[in-house]
């Protein structure tokens, strides 16, 4: 088991480049299953455990996948095994994203029902309901979703709850369906827009991505295409907090600012200075903007945060902003409206001296003068990032165990922080 050891108190400085977005690369890789001919090239794909899991999943189906640096070449013409086995799906719930493309292109799928995870039950009932409305015959047997469809039919589908991967799964199901599909109350995340752009390059007819209503006219066949994964807005937000919490001065080379409205506004209200510089030198490639992050002279001010579907404040930044508010002046109320159990980092932060109380779906954060380093345990991906950020600001040493949670969503997180001046190491405990 590995741990991360941080000696707190260093002010970060220098510049960092953000990787491609995990939550865009995952649906994009699943979407390559829709290509009946040719080879897809996805660029700026982050080197993460979750990416390796879905690559392993597609290879097991018969896809040919070759990684060249940060690019993946994926050929799915020879796919014949339409299965997503339990031993892979249990390690990464987003494997459910192969269900829609498999049913769309092959008319069959056997995908392990994703279990819950640390942050909540994470049901996929809306994915299944939408596919059944499109004519798929679906049953759940021995923990597997088994689906069949001669050809999916276009349908008018309204989501009871806004779901990111539910929207993505049904978009990918609809692009080869017979007729028109309308997705209402669709998620509006930037990663969904990234997926729509890729599907359109493959020949799909899609309108409305990024709004609550997406309309898709099914076509007979899609062909392979190339695409550049957008920068990761959550990794960018995490490094903004790292700069602010360490009272540093950091340049993020390629922040997808256009996709970070809710986060940047909130961080500025807390007291960070977010200054857009000239477009990043690789602007055409990484589609980001260079931004300089510092803490303003007024220090950090507590305020309320409520996680919401995009373009609201993202739940994936909740742990990170909580750590910043733990050191802010005054009291903050953080309401987690998306997942029912996403406060496990609170109990670890309390061990570091944070004054936080959980009341139902809210956390009451009373700012303290400082945190103290302590041994802590990661519980989920974003909580683990938050605990490392806390260690940057804490007095003394913080040792975070269960680093595998962090590796699911951040490539070389401690290496990037070390390059920015943090005293941080990964050790084999
Ligand atoms: C995506 O998860 C992200 N994962 C999550 O990021 C992110 O936290 C989440 O969206 C919310 O933004 C990927 O994109 C791979 P949802 P997803 O379906 O799609 C309920 C990370 O840290 N729901 O939008 O699984 C669900 O219970 C991860 O990178 C149903 O009830 O989330 C939740 O309360 C964590 N039935 C709400 O909708 C369904 O069929 C939103 O979940 C589907 C969802």
PDB file of C-alpha atoms in Angstrom, residues 104-406:
ATOM      1  CA  UNK A 104     -26.694   0.601 -30.438  1.00  0.00           C
ATOM      2  CA  UNK A 105     -24.110  -1.107 -32.626  1.00  0.00           C
ATOM      3  CA  UNK A 106     -24.393  -4.811 -31.739  1.00  0.00           C
ATOM      4  CA  UNK A 107     -27.955  -5.085 -30.383  1.00  0.00           C
ATOM      5  CA  UNK A 108     -26.734  -6.938 -27.331  1.00  0.00           C
ATOM      6  CA  UNK A 109     -24.871  -6.300 -24.072  1.00  0.00           C
ATOM      7  CA  UNK A 110     -24.066  -8.071 -20.822  1.00  0.00           C
ATOM      8  CA  UNK A 111     -22.760  -5.478 -18.379  1.00  0.00           C
ATOM      9  CA  UNK A 112     -22.214  -6.031 -14.683  1.00  0.00           C
ATOM     10  CA  UNK A 113     -24.569  -3.891 -12.621  1.00  0.00           C
ATOM     11  CA  UNK A 114     -22.267  -1.282 -11.022  1.00  0.00           C
ATOM     12  CA  UNK A 115     -22.440  -1.482  -7.260  1.00  0.00           C
ATOM     13  CA  UNK A 116     -22.643   1.576  -5.093  1.00  0.00           C
ATOM     14  CA  UNK A 117     -19.504   3.320  -4.021  1.00  0.00           C
ATOM     15  CA  UNK A 118     -18.250   5.240  -1.015  1.00  0.00           C
ATOM     16  CA  UNK A 119     -20.158   8.390  -1.924  1.00  0.00           C
ATOM     17  CA  UNK A 120     -23.554   6.863  -2.534  1.00  0.00           C
ATOM     18  CA  UNK A 121     -25.856   4.187  -3.953  1.00  0.00           C
ATOM     19  CA  UNK A 122     -25.204   5.445  -7.494  1.00  0.00           C
ATOM     20  CA  UNK A 123     -28.204   3.702  -9.130  1.00  0.00           C
ATOM     21  CA  UNK A 124     -28.401   3.332 -12.941  1.00  0.00           C
ATOM     22  CA  UNK A 125     -32.188   2.957 -13.113  1.00  0.00           C
ATOM     23  CA  UNK A 126     -32.518   5.996 -15.395  1.00  0.00           C
ATOM     24  CA  UNK A 127     -29.993   4.548 -17.862  1.00  0.00           C
ATOM     25  CA  UNK A 128     -32.041   1.330 -18.019  1.00  0.00           C
ATOM     26  CA  UNK A 129     -35.419   3.097 -18.167  1.00  0.00           C
ATOM     27  CA  UNK A 130     -34.288   5.217 -21.135  1.00  0.00           C
ATOM     28  CA  UNK A 131     -32.930   2.212 -23.024  1.00  0.00           C
ATOM     29  CA  UNK A 132     -36.187   0.312 -22.448  1.00  0.00           C
ATOM     30  CA  UNK A 133     -38.084   3.311 -23.823  1.00  0.00           C
ATOM     31  CA  UNK A 134     -35.904   2.916 -26.933  1.00  0.00           C
ATOM     32  CA  UNK A 135     -37.075  -0.678 -27.298  1.00  0.00           C
ATOM     33  CA  UNK A 136     -34.269  -2.558 -25.587  1.00  0.00           C
ATOM     34  CA  UNK A 137     -35.341  -5.682 -23.715  1.00  0.00           C
ATOM     35  CA  UNK A 138     -33.403  -5.546 -20.436  1.00  0.00           C
ATOM     36  CA  UNK A 139     -33.283  -7.947 -17.524  1.00  0.00           C
ATOM     37  CA  UNK A 140     -31.006  -8.112 -14.499  1.00  0.00           C
ATOM     38  CA  UNK A 141     -29.682 -11.598 -13.696  1.00  0.00           C
ATOM     39  CA  UNK A 142     -26.961 -12.656 -11.294  1.00  0.00           C
ATOM     40  CA  UNK A 143     -25.762  -9.067 -10.968  1.00  0.00           C
ATOM     41  CA  UNK A 144     -25.615  -8.456 -14.703  1.00  0.00           C
ATOM     42  CA  UNK A 145     -27.639  -6.146 -16.920  1.00  0.00           C
ATOM     43  CA  UNK A 146     -28.525  -8.217 -20.001  1.00  0.00           C
ATOM     44  CA  UNK A 147     -29.875  -6.188 -22.911  1.00  0.00           C
ATOM     45  CA  UNK A 148     -31.055  -7.030 -26.416  1.00  0.00           C
ATOM     46  CA  UNK A 149     -32.524  -4.998 -29.254  1.00  0.00           C
ATOM     47  CA  UNK A 150     -32.910  -5.683 -32.963  1.00  0.00           C
ATOM     48  CA  UNK A 151     -32.487  -1.951 -33.516  1.00  0.00           C
ATOM     49  CA  UNK A 152     -33.104   0.729 -30.923  1.00  0.00           C
ATOM     50  CA  UNK A 153     -35.973   3.100 -31.714  1.00  0.00           C
ATOM     51  CA  UNK A 154     -35.924   6.858 -31.219  1.00  0.00           C
ATOM     52  CA  UNK A 155     -37.894   7.959 -28.121  1.00  0.00           C
ATOM     53  CA  UNK A 156     -38.847  11.085 -26.161  1.00  0.00           C
ATOM     54  CA  UNK A 157     -37.104  10.579 -22.794  1.00  0.00           C
ATOM     55  CA  UNK A 158     -37.352  12.865 -19.774  1.00  0.00           C
ATOM     56  CA  UNK A 159     -34.892  12.243 -16.935  1.00  0.00           C
ATOM     57  CA  UNK A 160     -36.448  12.344 -13.433  1.00  0.00           C
ATOM     58  CA  UNK A 161     -33.015  13.368 -12.142  1.00  0.00           C
ATOM     59  CA  UNK A 162     -30.261  15.077 -14.125  1.00  0.00           C
ATOM     60  CA  UNK A 163     -27.652  12.369 -14.694  1.00  0.00           C
ATOM     61  CA  UNK A 164     -24.294  12.894 -16.414  1.00  0.00           C
ATOM     62  CA  UNK A 165     -23.472   9.333 -17.488  1.00  0.00           C
ATOM     63  CA  UNK A 166     -27.185   8.637 -18.003  1.00  0.00           C
ATOM     64  CA  UNK A 167     -27.282  11.445 -20.560  1.00  0.00           C
ATOM     65  CA  UNK A 168     -24.061  10.196 -22.163  1.00  0.00           C
ATOM     66  CA  UNK A 169     -25.235   6.562 -22.323  1.00  0.00           C
ATOM     67  CA  UNK A 170     -28.506   7.474 -24.015  1.00  0.00           C
ATOM     68  CA  UNK A 171     -26.811   9.884 -26.427  1.00  0.00           C
ATOM     69  CA  UNK A 172     -24.590   7.008 -27.550  1.00  0.00           C
ATOM     70  CA  UNK A 173     -27.595   4.670 -27.777  1.00  0.00           C
ATOM     71  CA  UNK A 174     -29.591   7.178 -29.842  1.00  0.00           C
ATOM     72  CA  UNK A 175     -27.023   8.021 -32.535  1.00  0.00           C
ATOM     73  CA  UNK A 176     -27.669   4.705 -34.377  1.00  0.00           C
ATOM     74  CA  UNK A 177     -31.345   4.316 -33.423  1.00  0.00           C
ATOM     75  CA  UNK A 178     -34.172   4.280 -35.955  1.00  0.00           C
ATOM     76  CA  UNK A 179     -35.774   7.722 -35.698  1.00  0.00           C
ATOM     77  CA  UNK A 180     -35.396  10.780 -33.474  1.00  0.00           C
ATOM     78  CA  UNK A 181     -34.574  10.728 -29.742  1.00  0.00           C
ATOM     79  CA  UNK A 182     -35.196  13.721 -27.481  1.00  0.00           C
ATOM     80  CA  UNK A 183     -33.446  13.779 -24.090  1.00  0.00           C
ATOM     81  CA  UNK A 184     -35.161  16.187 -21.678  1.00  0.00           C
ATOM     82  CA  UNK A 185     -33.734  17.394 -18.360  1.00  0.00           C
ATOM     83  CA  UNK A 186     -30.408  16.276 -19.847  1.00  0.00           C
ATOM     84  CA  UNK A 187     -27.167  17.043 -18.023  1.00  0.00           C
ATOM     85  CA  UNK A 188     -25.295  20.085 -19.367  1.00  0.00           C
ATOM     86  CA  UNK A 189     -21.728  19.267 -18.259  1.00  0.00           C
ATOM     87  CA  UNK A 190     -18.917  20.366 -20.644  1.00  0.00           C
ATOM     88  CA  UNK A 191     -17.859  16.712 -20.960  1.00  0.00           C
ATOM     89  CA  UNK A 192     -21.230  16.027 -22.602  1.00  0.00           C
ATOM     90  CA  UNK A 193     -20.520  18.759 -25.136  1.00  0.00           C
ATOM     91  CA  UNK A 194     -17.073  17.198 -25.737  1.00  0.00           C
ATOM     92  CA  UNK A 195     -18.771  13.832 -26.404  1.00  0.00           C
ATOM     93  CA  UNK A 196     -21.335  15.387 -28.775  1.00  0.00           C
ATOM     94  CA  UNK A 197     -18.556  17.036 -30.797  1.00  0.00           C
ATOM     95  CA  UNK A 198     -16.794  13.659 -31.160  1.00  0.00           C
ATOM     96  CA  UNK A 199     -20.012  11.818 -32.097  1.00  0.00           C
ATOM     97  CA  UNK A 200     -20.743  14.502 -34.702  1.00  0.00           C
ATOM     98  CA  UNK A 201     -17.267  13.975 -36.194  1.00  0.00           C
ATOM     99  CA  UNK A 202     -18.215  10.271 -36.500  1.00  0.00           C
ATOM    100  CA  UNK A 203     -21.336  11.218 -38.473  1.00  0.00           C
ATOM    101  CA  UNK A 204     -23.958  11.548 -35.744  1.00  0.00           C
ATOM    102  CA  UNK A 205     -26.801  14.099 -36.040  1.00  0.00           C
ATOM    103  CA  UNK A 206     -27.040  15.830 -32.636  1.00  0.00           C
ATOM    104  CA  UNK A 207     -28.421  19.204 -31.534  1.00  0.00           C
ATOM    105  CA  UNK A 208     -28.752  20.932 -28.179  1.00  0.00           C
ATOM    106  CA  UNK A 209     -25.791  19.465 -26.276  1.00  0.00           C
ATOM    107  CA  UNK A 210     -24.985  21.711 -23.307  1.00  0.00           C
ATOM    108  CA  UNK A 211     -28.674  22.564 -22.867  1.00  0.00           C
ATOM    109  CA  UNK A 212     -31.406  20.672 -21.017  1.00  0.00           C
ATOM    110  CA  UNK A 213     -32.805  19.265 -24.281  1.00  0.00           C
ATOM    111  CA  UNK A 214     -30.702  17.200 -26.663  1.00  0.00           C
ATOM    112  CA  UNK A 215     -32.185  15.986 -29.977  1.00  0.00           C
ATOM    113  CA  UNK A 216     -30.558  13.113 -31.847  1.00  0.00           C
ATOM    114  CA  UNK A 217     -31.573  11.795 -35.281  1.00  0.00           C
ATOM    115  CA  UNK A 218     -30.358   8.223 -35.703  1.00  0.00           C
ATOM    116  CA  UNK A 219     -28.164   7.304 -38.684  1.00  0.00           C
ATOM    117  CA  UNK A 220     -27.292   3.934 -40.216  1.00  0.00           C
ATOM    118  CA  UNK A 221     -23.583   3.894 -39.510  1.00  0.00           C
ATOM    119  CA  UNK A 222     -20.815   5.846 -37.784  1.00  0.00           C
ATOM    120  CA  UNK A 223     -17.152   5.883 -38.785  1.00  0.00           C
ATOM    121  CA  UNK A 224     -14.021   6.428 -36.756  1.00  0.00           C
ATOM    122  CA  UNK A 225     -12.808   9.972 -36.037  1.00  0.00           C
ATOM    123  CA  UNK A 226     -10.065  11.788 -34.144  1.00  0.00           C
ATOM    124  CA  UNK A 227     -10.587  14.022 -31.100  1.00  0.00           C
ATOM    125  CA  UNK A 228      -8.700  16.022 -28.488  1.00  0.00           C
ATOM    126  CA  UNK A 229      -9.960  15.469 -24.919  1.00  0.00           C
ATOM    127  CA  UNK A 230     -10.783  18.769 -23.186  1.00  0.00           C
ATOM    128  CA  UNK A 231      -8.667  19.787 -20.144  1.00  0.00           C
ATOM    129  CA  UNK A 232      -9.897  18.551 -16.780  1.00  0.00           C
ATOM    130  CA  UNK A 233     -11.901  21.327 -15.092  1.00  0.00           C
ATOM    131  CA  UNK A 234     -11.832  19.490 -11.749  1.00  0.00           C
ATOM    132  CA  UNK A 235      -8.056  19.034 -11.771  1.00  0.00           C
ATOM    133  CA  UNK A 236      -7.767  22.728 -12.694  1.00  0.00           C
ATOM    134  CA  UNK A 237     -10.056  23.680  -9.805  1.00  0.00           C
ATOM    135  CA  UNK A 238      -8.047  21.464  -7.466  1.00  0.00           C
ATOM    136  CA  UNK A 239      -4.815  23.279  -8.357  1.00  0.00           C
ATOM    137  CA  UNK A 240      -6.534  26.654  -7.936  1.00  0.00           C
ATOM    138  CA  UNK A 241      -7.361  25.635  -4.376  1.00  0.00           C
ATOM    139  CA  UNK A 242      -3.795  24.331  -3.888  1.00  0.00           C
ATOM    140  CA  UNK A 243      -2.442  27.774  -4.844  1.00  0.00           C
ATOM    141  CA  UNK A 244      -4.913  29.569  -2.589  1.00  0.00           C
ATOM    142  CA  UNK A 245      -4.613  27.331   0.449  1.00  0.00           C
ATOM    143  CA  UNK A 246      -0.790  27.521   0.399  1.00  0.00           C
ATOM    144  CA  UNK A 247      -0.867  31.316  -0.065  1.00  0.00           C
ATOM    145  CA  UNK A 248       1.160  30.721  -3.207  1.00  0.00           C
ATOM    146  CA  UNK A 249       1.378  32.213  -6.688  1.00  0.00           C
ATOM    147  CA  UNK A 250       0.722  29.616  -9.389  1.00  0.00           C
ATOM    148  CA  UNK A 251       0.134  29.702 -13.129  1.00  0.00           C
ATOM    149  CA  UNK A 252      -2.138  27.031 -14.570  1.00  0.00           C
ATOM    150  CA  UNK A 253      -1.140  26.828 -18.256  1.00  0.00           C
ATOM    151  CA  UNK A 254      -4.372  25.483 -19.734  1.00  0.00           C
ATOM    152  CA  UNK A 255      -7.367  25.947 -17.477  1.00  0.00           C
ATOM    153  CA  UNK A 256     -10.687  25.351 -19.307  1.00  0.00           C
ATOM    154  CA  UNK A 257     -11.998  28.629 -17.891  1.00  0.00           C
ATOM    155  CA  UNK A 258     -15.096  28.633 -20.110  1.00  0.00           C
ATOM    156  CA  UNK A 259     -16.159  25.440 -18.365  1.00  0.00           C
ATOM    157  CA  UNK A 260     -15.361  26.603 -14.814  1.00  0.00           C
ATOM    158  CA  UNK A 261     -17.784  29.458 -14.247  1.00  0.00           C
ATOM    159  CA  UNK A 262     -19.291  28.179 -11.019  1.00  0.00           C
ATOM    160  CA  UNK A 263     -15.929  27.286  -9.518  1.00  0.00           C
ATOM    161  CA  UNK A 264     -14.000  30.455 -10.409  1.00  0.00           C
ATOM    162  CA  UNK A 265     -16.754  32.749  -9.136  1.00  0.00           C
ATOM    163  CA  UNK A 266     -16.939  30.922  -5.813  1.00  0.00           C
ATOM    164  CA  UNK A 267     -13.139  30.878  -5.334  1.00  0.00           C
ATOM    165  CA  UNK A 268     -12.997  34.609  -6.083  1.00  0.00           C
ATOM    166  CA  UNK A 269     -15.759  35.276  -3.529  1.00  0.00           C
ATOM    167  CA  UNK A 270     -13.726  33.343  -0.948  1.00  0.00           C
ATOM    168  CA  UNK A 271     -10.776  35.595  -1.712  1.00  0.00           C
ATOM    169  CA  UNK A 272      -8.629  34.080  -4.466  1.00  0.00           C
ATOM    170  CA  UNK A 273      -7.352  36.213  -7.330  1.00  0.00           C
ATOM    171  CA  UNK A 274      -7.929  34.409 -10.665  1.00  0.00           C
ATOM    172  CA  UNK A 275      -6.188  36.338 -13.438  1.00  0.00           C
ATOM    173  CA  UNK A 276      -6.521  35.145 -17.057  1.00  0.00           C
ATOM    174  CA  UNK A 277      -3.220  35.630 -18.899  1.00  0.00           C
ATOM    175  CA  UNK A 278      -2.601  35.405 -22.632  1.00  0.00           C
ATOM    176  CA  UNK A 279      -4.022  32.192 -24.160  1.00  0.00           C
ATOM    177  CA  UNK A 280      -1.823  29.214 -23.326  1.00  0.00           C
ATOM    178  CA  UNK A 281       1.076  28.714 -25.734  1.00  0.00           C
ATOM    179  CA  UNK A 282      -0.550  25.500 -26.960  1.00  0.00           C
ATOM    180  CA  UNK A 283      -3.988  27.056 -27.046  1.00  0.00           C
ATOM    181  CA  UNK A 284      -4.946  25.329 -30.301  1.00  0.00           C
ATOM    182  CA  UNK A 285      -4.005  21.955 -28.839  1.00  0.00           C
ATOM    183  CA  UNK A 286      -5.102  22.052 -25.212  1.00  0.00           C
ATOM    184  CA  UNK A 287      -8.035  24.459 -25.609  1.00  0.00           C
ATOM    185  CA  UNK A 288      -7.281  26.101 -22.280  1.00  0.00           C
ATOM    186  CA  UNK A 289      -6.293  29.518 -20.972  1.00  0.00           C
ATOM    187  CA  UNK A 290      -3.289  30.360 -18.806  1.00  0.00           C
ATOM    188  CA  UNK A 291      -4.440  31.724 -15.451  1.00  0.00           C
ATOM    189  CA  UNK A 292      -2.525  33.075 -12.455  1.00  0.00           C
ATOM    190  CA  UNK A 293      -3.865  32.174  -9.005  1.00  0.00           C
ATOM    191  CA  UNK A 294      -3.003  33.974  -5.782  1.00  0.00           C
ATOM    192  CA  UNK A 295      -4.679  34.721  -2.483  1.00  0.00           C
ATOM    193  CA  UNK A 296      -6.034  38.275  -2.260  1.00  0.00           C
ATOM    194  CA  UNK A 297      -4.819  40.671   0.449  1.00  0.00           C
ATOM    195  CA  UNK A 298      -8.146  40.408   2.322  1.00  0.00           C
ATOM    196  CA  UNK A 299      -7.460  36.757   3.141  1.00  0.00           C
ATOM    197  CA  UNK A 300     -10.064  33.973   2.921  1.00  0.00           C
ATOM    198  CA  UNK A 301     -13.720  34.660   3.743  1.00  0.00           C
ATOM    199  CA  UNK A 302     -16.248  31.970   4.671  1.00  0.00           C
ATOM    200  CA  UNK A 303     -19.404  31.657   2.570  1.00  0.00           C
ATOM    201  CA  UNK A 304     -22.082  29.122   1.693  1.00  0.00           C
ATOM    202  CA  UNK A 305     -21.626  26.574  -1.092  1.00  0.00           C
ATOM    203  CA  UNK A 306     -24.317  24.358  -2.608  1.00  0.00           C
ATOM    204  CA  UNK A 307     -23.330  21.625  -5.069  1.00  0.00           C
ATOM    205  CA  UNK A 308     -25.548  21.559  -8.159  1.00  0.00           C
ATOM    206  CA  UNK A 309     -25.580  20.059 -11.648  1.00  0.00           C
ATOM    207  CA  UNK A 310     -23.598  22.097 -14.185  1.00  0.00           C
ATOM    208  CA  UNK A 311     -23.295  25.072 -14.454  1.00  0.00           C
ATOM    209  CA  UNK A 312     -23.689  25.147 -10.663  1.00  0.00           C
ATOM    210  CA  UNK A 313     -20.851  24.439  -8.263  1.00  0.00           C
ATOM    211  CA  UNK A 314     -19.673  20.862  -9.014  1.00  0.00           C
ATOM    212  CA  UNK A 315     -19.908  18.148  -6.366  1.00  0.00           C
ATOM    213  CA  UNK A 316     -16.457  16.982  -7.516  1.00  0.00           C
ATOM    214  CA  UNK A 317     -15.009  20.214  -6.068  1.00  0.00           C
ATOM    215  CA  UNK A 318     -16.863  19.998  -2.743  1.00  0.00           C
ATOM    216  CA  UNK A 319     -14.066  18.406  -0.698  1.00  0.00           C
ATOM    217  CA  UNK A 320     -11.458  20.780  -2.112  1.00  0.00           C
ATOM    218  CA  UNK A 321     -13.447  23.953  -1.381  1.00  0.00           C
ATOM    219  CA  UNK A 322     -14.275  22.648   2.111  1.00  0.00           C
ATOM    220  CA  UNK A 323     -10.571  22.518   2.937  1.00  0.00           C
ATOM    221  CA  UNK A 324     -10.168  26.131   1.816  1.00  0.00           C
ATOM    222  CA  UNK A 325     -13.190  27.215   3.880  1.00  0.00           C
ATOM    223  CA  UNK A 326     -11.808  25.358   6.906  1.00  0.00           C
ATOM    224  CA  UNK A 327      -9.135  28.095   7.028  1.00  0.00           C
ATOM    225  CA  UNK A 328     -11.397  31.008   6.063  1.00  0.00           C
ATOM    226  CA  UNK A 329     -12.690  33.771   8.328  1.00  0.00           C
ATOM    227  CA  UNK A 330     -16.207  33.026   9.599  1.00  0.00           C
ATOM    228  CA  UNK A 331     -18.646  30.164   9.170  1.00  0.00           C
ATOM    229  CA  UNK A 332     -19.626  28.413   5.936  1.00  0.00           C
ATOM    230  CA  UNK A 333     -22.453  25.984   5.179  1.00  0.00           C
ATOM    231  CA  UNK A 334     -21.705  23.433   2.453  1.00  0.00           C
ATOM    232  CA  UNK A 335     -24.782  21.637   1.081  1.00  0.00           C
ATOM    233  CA  UNK A 336     -24.127  18.453  -0.913  1.00  0.00           C
ATOM    234  CA  UNK A 337     -27.265  18.013  -3.045  1.00  0.00           C
ATOM    235  CA  UNK A 338     -25.971  15.383  -5.504  1.00  0.00           C
ATOM    236  CA  UNK A 339     -24.674  12.449  -3.450  1.00  0.00           C
ATOM    237  CA  UNK A 340     -25.952  11.187  -0.117  1.00  0.00           C
ATOM    238  CA  UNK A 341     -22.627  10.306   1.471  1.00  0.00           C
ATOM    239  CA  UNK A 342     -19.936  12.650   0.243  1.00  0.00           C
ATOM    240  CA  UNK A 343     -18.667  14.056   3.562  1.00  0.00           C
ATOM    241  CA  UNK A 344     -16.276  11.302   4.632  1.00  0.00           C
ATOM    242  CA  UNK A 345     -13.323  13.687   4.339  1.00  0.00           C
ATOM    243  CA  UNK A 346     -14.886  15.718   7.189  1.00  0.00           C
ATOM    244  CA  UNK A 347     -13.892  13.140   9.795  1.00  0.00           C
ATOM    245  CA  UNK A 348     -10.314  13.108   8.557  1.00  0.00           C
ATOM    246  CA  UNK A 349     -10.166  16.917   8.465  1.00  0.00           C
ATOM    247  CA  UNK A 350     -11.420  17.002  12.070  1.00  0.00           C
ATOM    248  CA  UNK A 351      -8.317  14.982  12.971  1.00  0.00           C
ATOM    249  CA  UNK A 352      -6.279  17.823  11.481  1.00  0.00           C
ATOM    250  CA  UNK A 353      -8.017  20.399  13.676  1.00  0.00           C
ATOM    251  CA  UNK A 354     -10.760  21.543  11.302  1.00  0.00           C
ATOM    252  CA  UNK A 355     -13.987  22.675  13.023  1.00  0.00           C
ATOM    253  CA  UNK A 356     -16.617  21.011  10.843  1.00  0.00           C
ATOM    254  CA  UNK A 357     -19.917  19.414  11.851  1.00  0.00           C
ATOM    255  CA  UNK A 358     -22.084  17.327   9.516  1.00  0.00           C
ATOM    256  CA  UNK A 359     -25.842  17.803   9.763  1.00  0.00           C
ATOM    257  CA  UNK A 360     -27.618  15.621   7.191  1.00  0.00           C
ATOM    258  CA  UNK A 361     -26.678  16.796   3.708  1.00  0.00           C
ATOM    259  CA  UNK A 362     -24.920  19.911   5.066  1.00  0.00           C
ATOM    260  CA  UNK A 363     -21.524  20.524   6.641  1.00  0.00           C
ATOM    261  CA  UNK A 364     -21.084  23.529   8.961  1.00  0.00           C
ATOM    262  CA  UNK A 365     -17.501  24.770   8.635  1.00  0.00           C
ATOM    263  CA  UNK A 366     -16.152  27.208  11.217  1.00  0.00           C
ATOM    264  CA  UNK A 367     -12.853  28.689  10.031  1.00  0.00           C
ATOM    265  CA  UNK A 368      -9.806  28.025  12.221  1.00  0.00           C
ATOM    266  CA  UNK A 369      -6.423  29.762  12.292  1.00  0.00           C
ATOM    267  CA  UNK A 370      -4.535  26.683  11.146  1.00  0.00           C
ATOM    268  CA  UNK A 371      -4.580  22.922  10.664  1.00  0.00           C
ATOM    269  CA  UNK A 372      -2.109  20.428  12.090  1.00  0.00           C
ATOM    270  CA  UNK A 373      -0.636  17.559  10.153  1.00  0.00           C
ATOM    271  CA  UNK A 374      -1.870  14.055  11.046  1.00  0.00           C
ATOM    272  CA  UNK A 375      -2.141  10.536   9.676  1.00  0.00           C
ATOM    273  CA  UNK A 376      -5.347  10.458   7.550  1.00  0.00           C
ATOM    274  CA  UNK A 377      -7.107   7.974   5.295  1.00  0.00           C
ATOM    275  CA  UNK A 378      -8.505   8.620   1.813  1.00  0.00           C
ATOM    276  CA  UNK A 379     -12.069   7.415   1.298  1.00  0.00           C
ATOM    277  CA  UNK A 380     -12.810   8.405  -2.306  1.00  0.00           C
ATOM    278  CA  UNK A 381     -11.207  10.200  -5.215  1.00  0.00           C
ATOM    279  CA  UNK A 382     -11.984  13.834  -4.481  1.00  0.00           C
ATOM    280  CA  UNK A 383     -11.759  13.441  -0.696  1.00  0.00           C
ATOM    281  CA  UNK A 384      -8.184  12.201  -1.167  1.00  0.00           C
ATOM    282  CA  UNK A 385      -7.311  15.299  -3.201  1.00  0.00           C
ATOM    283  CA  UNK A 386      -8.827  17.455  -0.463  1.00  0.00           C
ATOM    284  CA  UNK A 387      -6.755  15.771   2.242  1.00  0.00           C
ATOM    285  CA  UNK A 388      -3.531  16.399   0.303  1.00  0.00           C
ATOM    286  CA  UNK A 389      -4.522  20.060  -0.042  1.00  0.00           C
ATOM    287  CA  UNK A 390      -5.111  20.213   3.710  1.00  0.00           C
ATOM    288  CA  UNK A 391      -1.641  18.749   4.244  1.00  0.00           C
ATOM    289  CA  UNK A 392      -0.122  21.540   2.143  1.00  0.00           C
ATOM    290  CA  UNK A 393      -1.452  24.134   4.598  1.00  0.00           C
ATOM    291  CA  UNK A 394      -1.135  22.156   7.830  1.00  0.00           C
ATOM    292  CA  UNK A 395       1.629  22.672  10.366  1.00  0.00           C
ATOM    293  CA  UNK A 396       3.823  19.553  10.418  1.00  0.00           C
ATOM    294  CA  UNK A 397       3.523  16.223   8.668  1.00  0.00           C
ATOM    295  CA  UNK A 398       0.430  14.650   7.089  1.00  0.00           C
ATOM    296  CA  UNK A 399       0.500  11.038   5.938  1.00  0.00           C
ATOM    297  CA  UNK A 400      -2.399  10.004   3.708  1.00  0.00           C
ATOM    298  CA  UNK A 401      -3.006   6.283   3.198  1.00  0.00           C
ATOM    299  CA  UNK A 402      -5.093   4.512   0.503  1.00  0.00           C
ATOM    300  CA  UNK A 403      -3.517   6.596  -2.249  1.00  0.00           C
ATOM    301  CA  UNK A 404      -5.146   4.354  -4.867  1.00  0.00           C
ATOM    302  CA  UNK A 405      -8.260   6.524  -4.539  1.00  0.00           C
ATOM    303  CA  UNK A 406      -6.232   9.540  -5.677  1.00  0.00           C
TER     304      UNK A 406
END
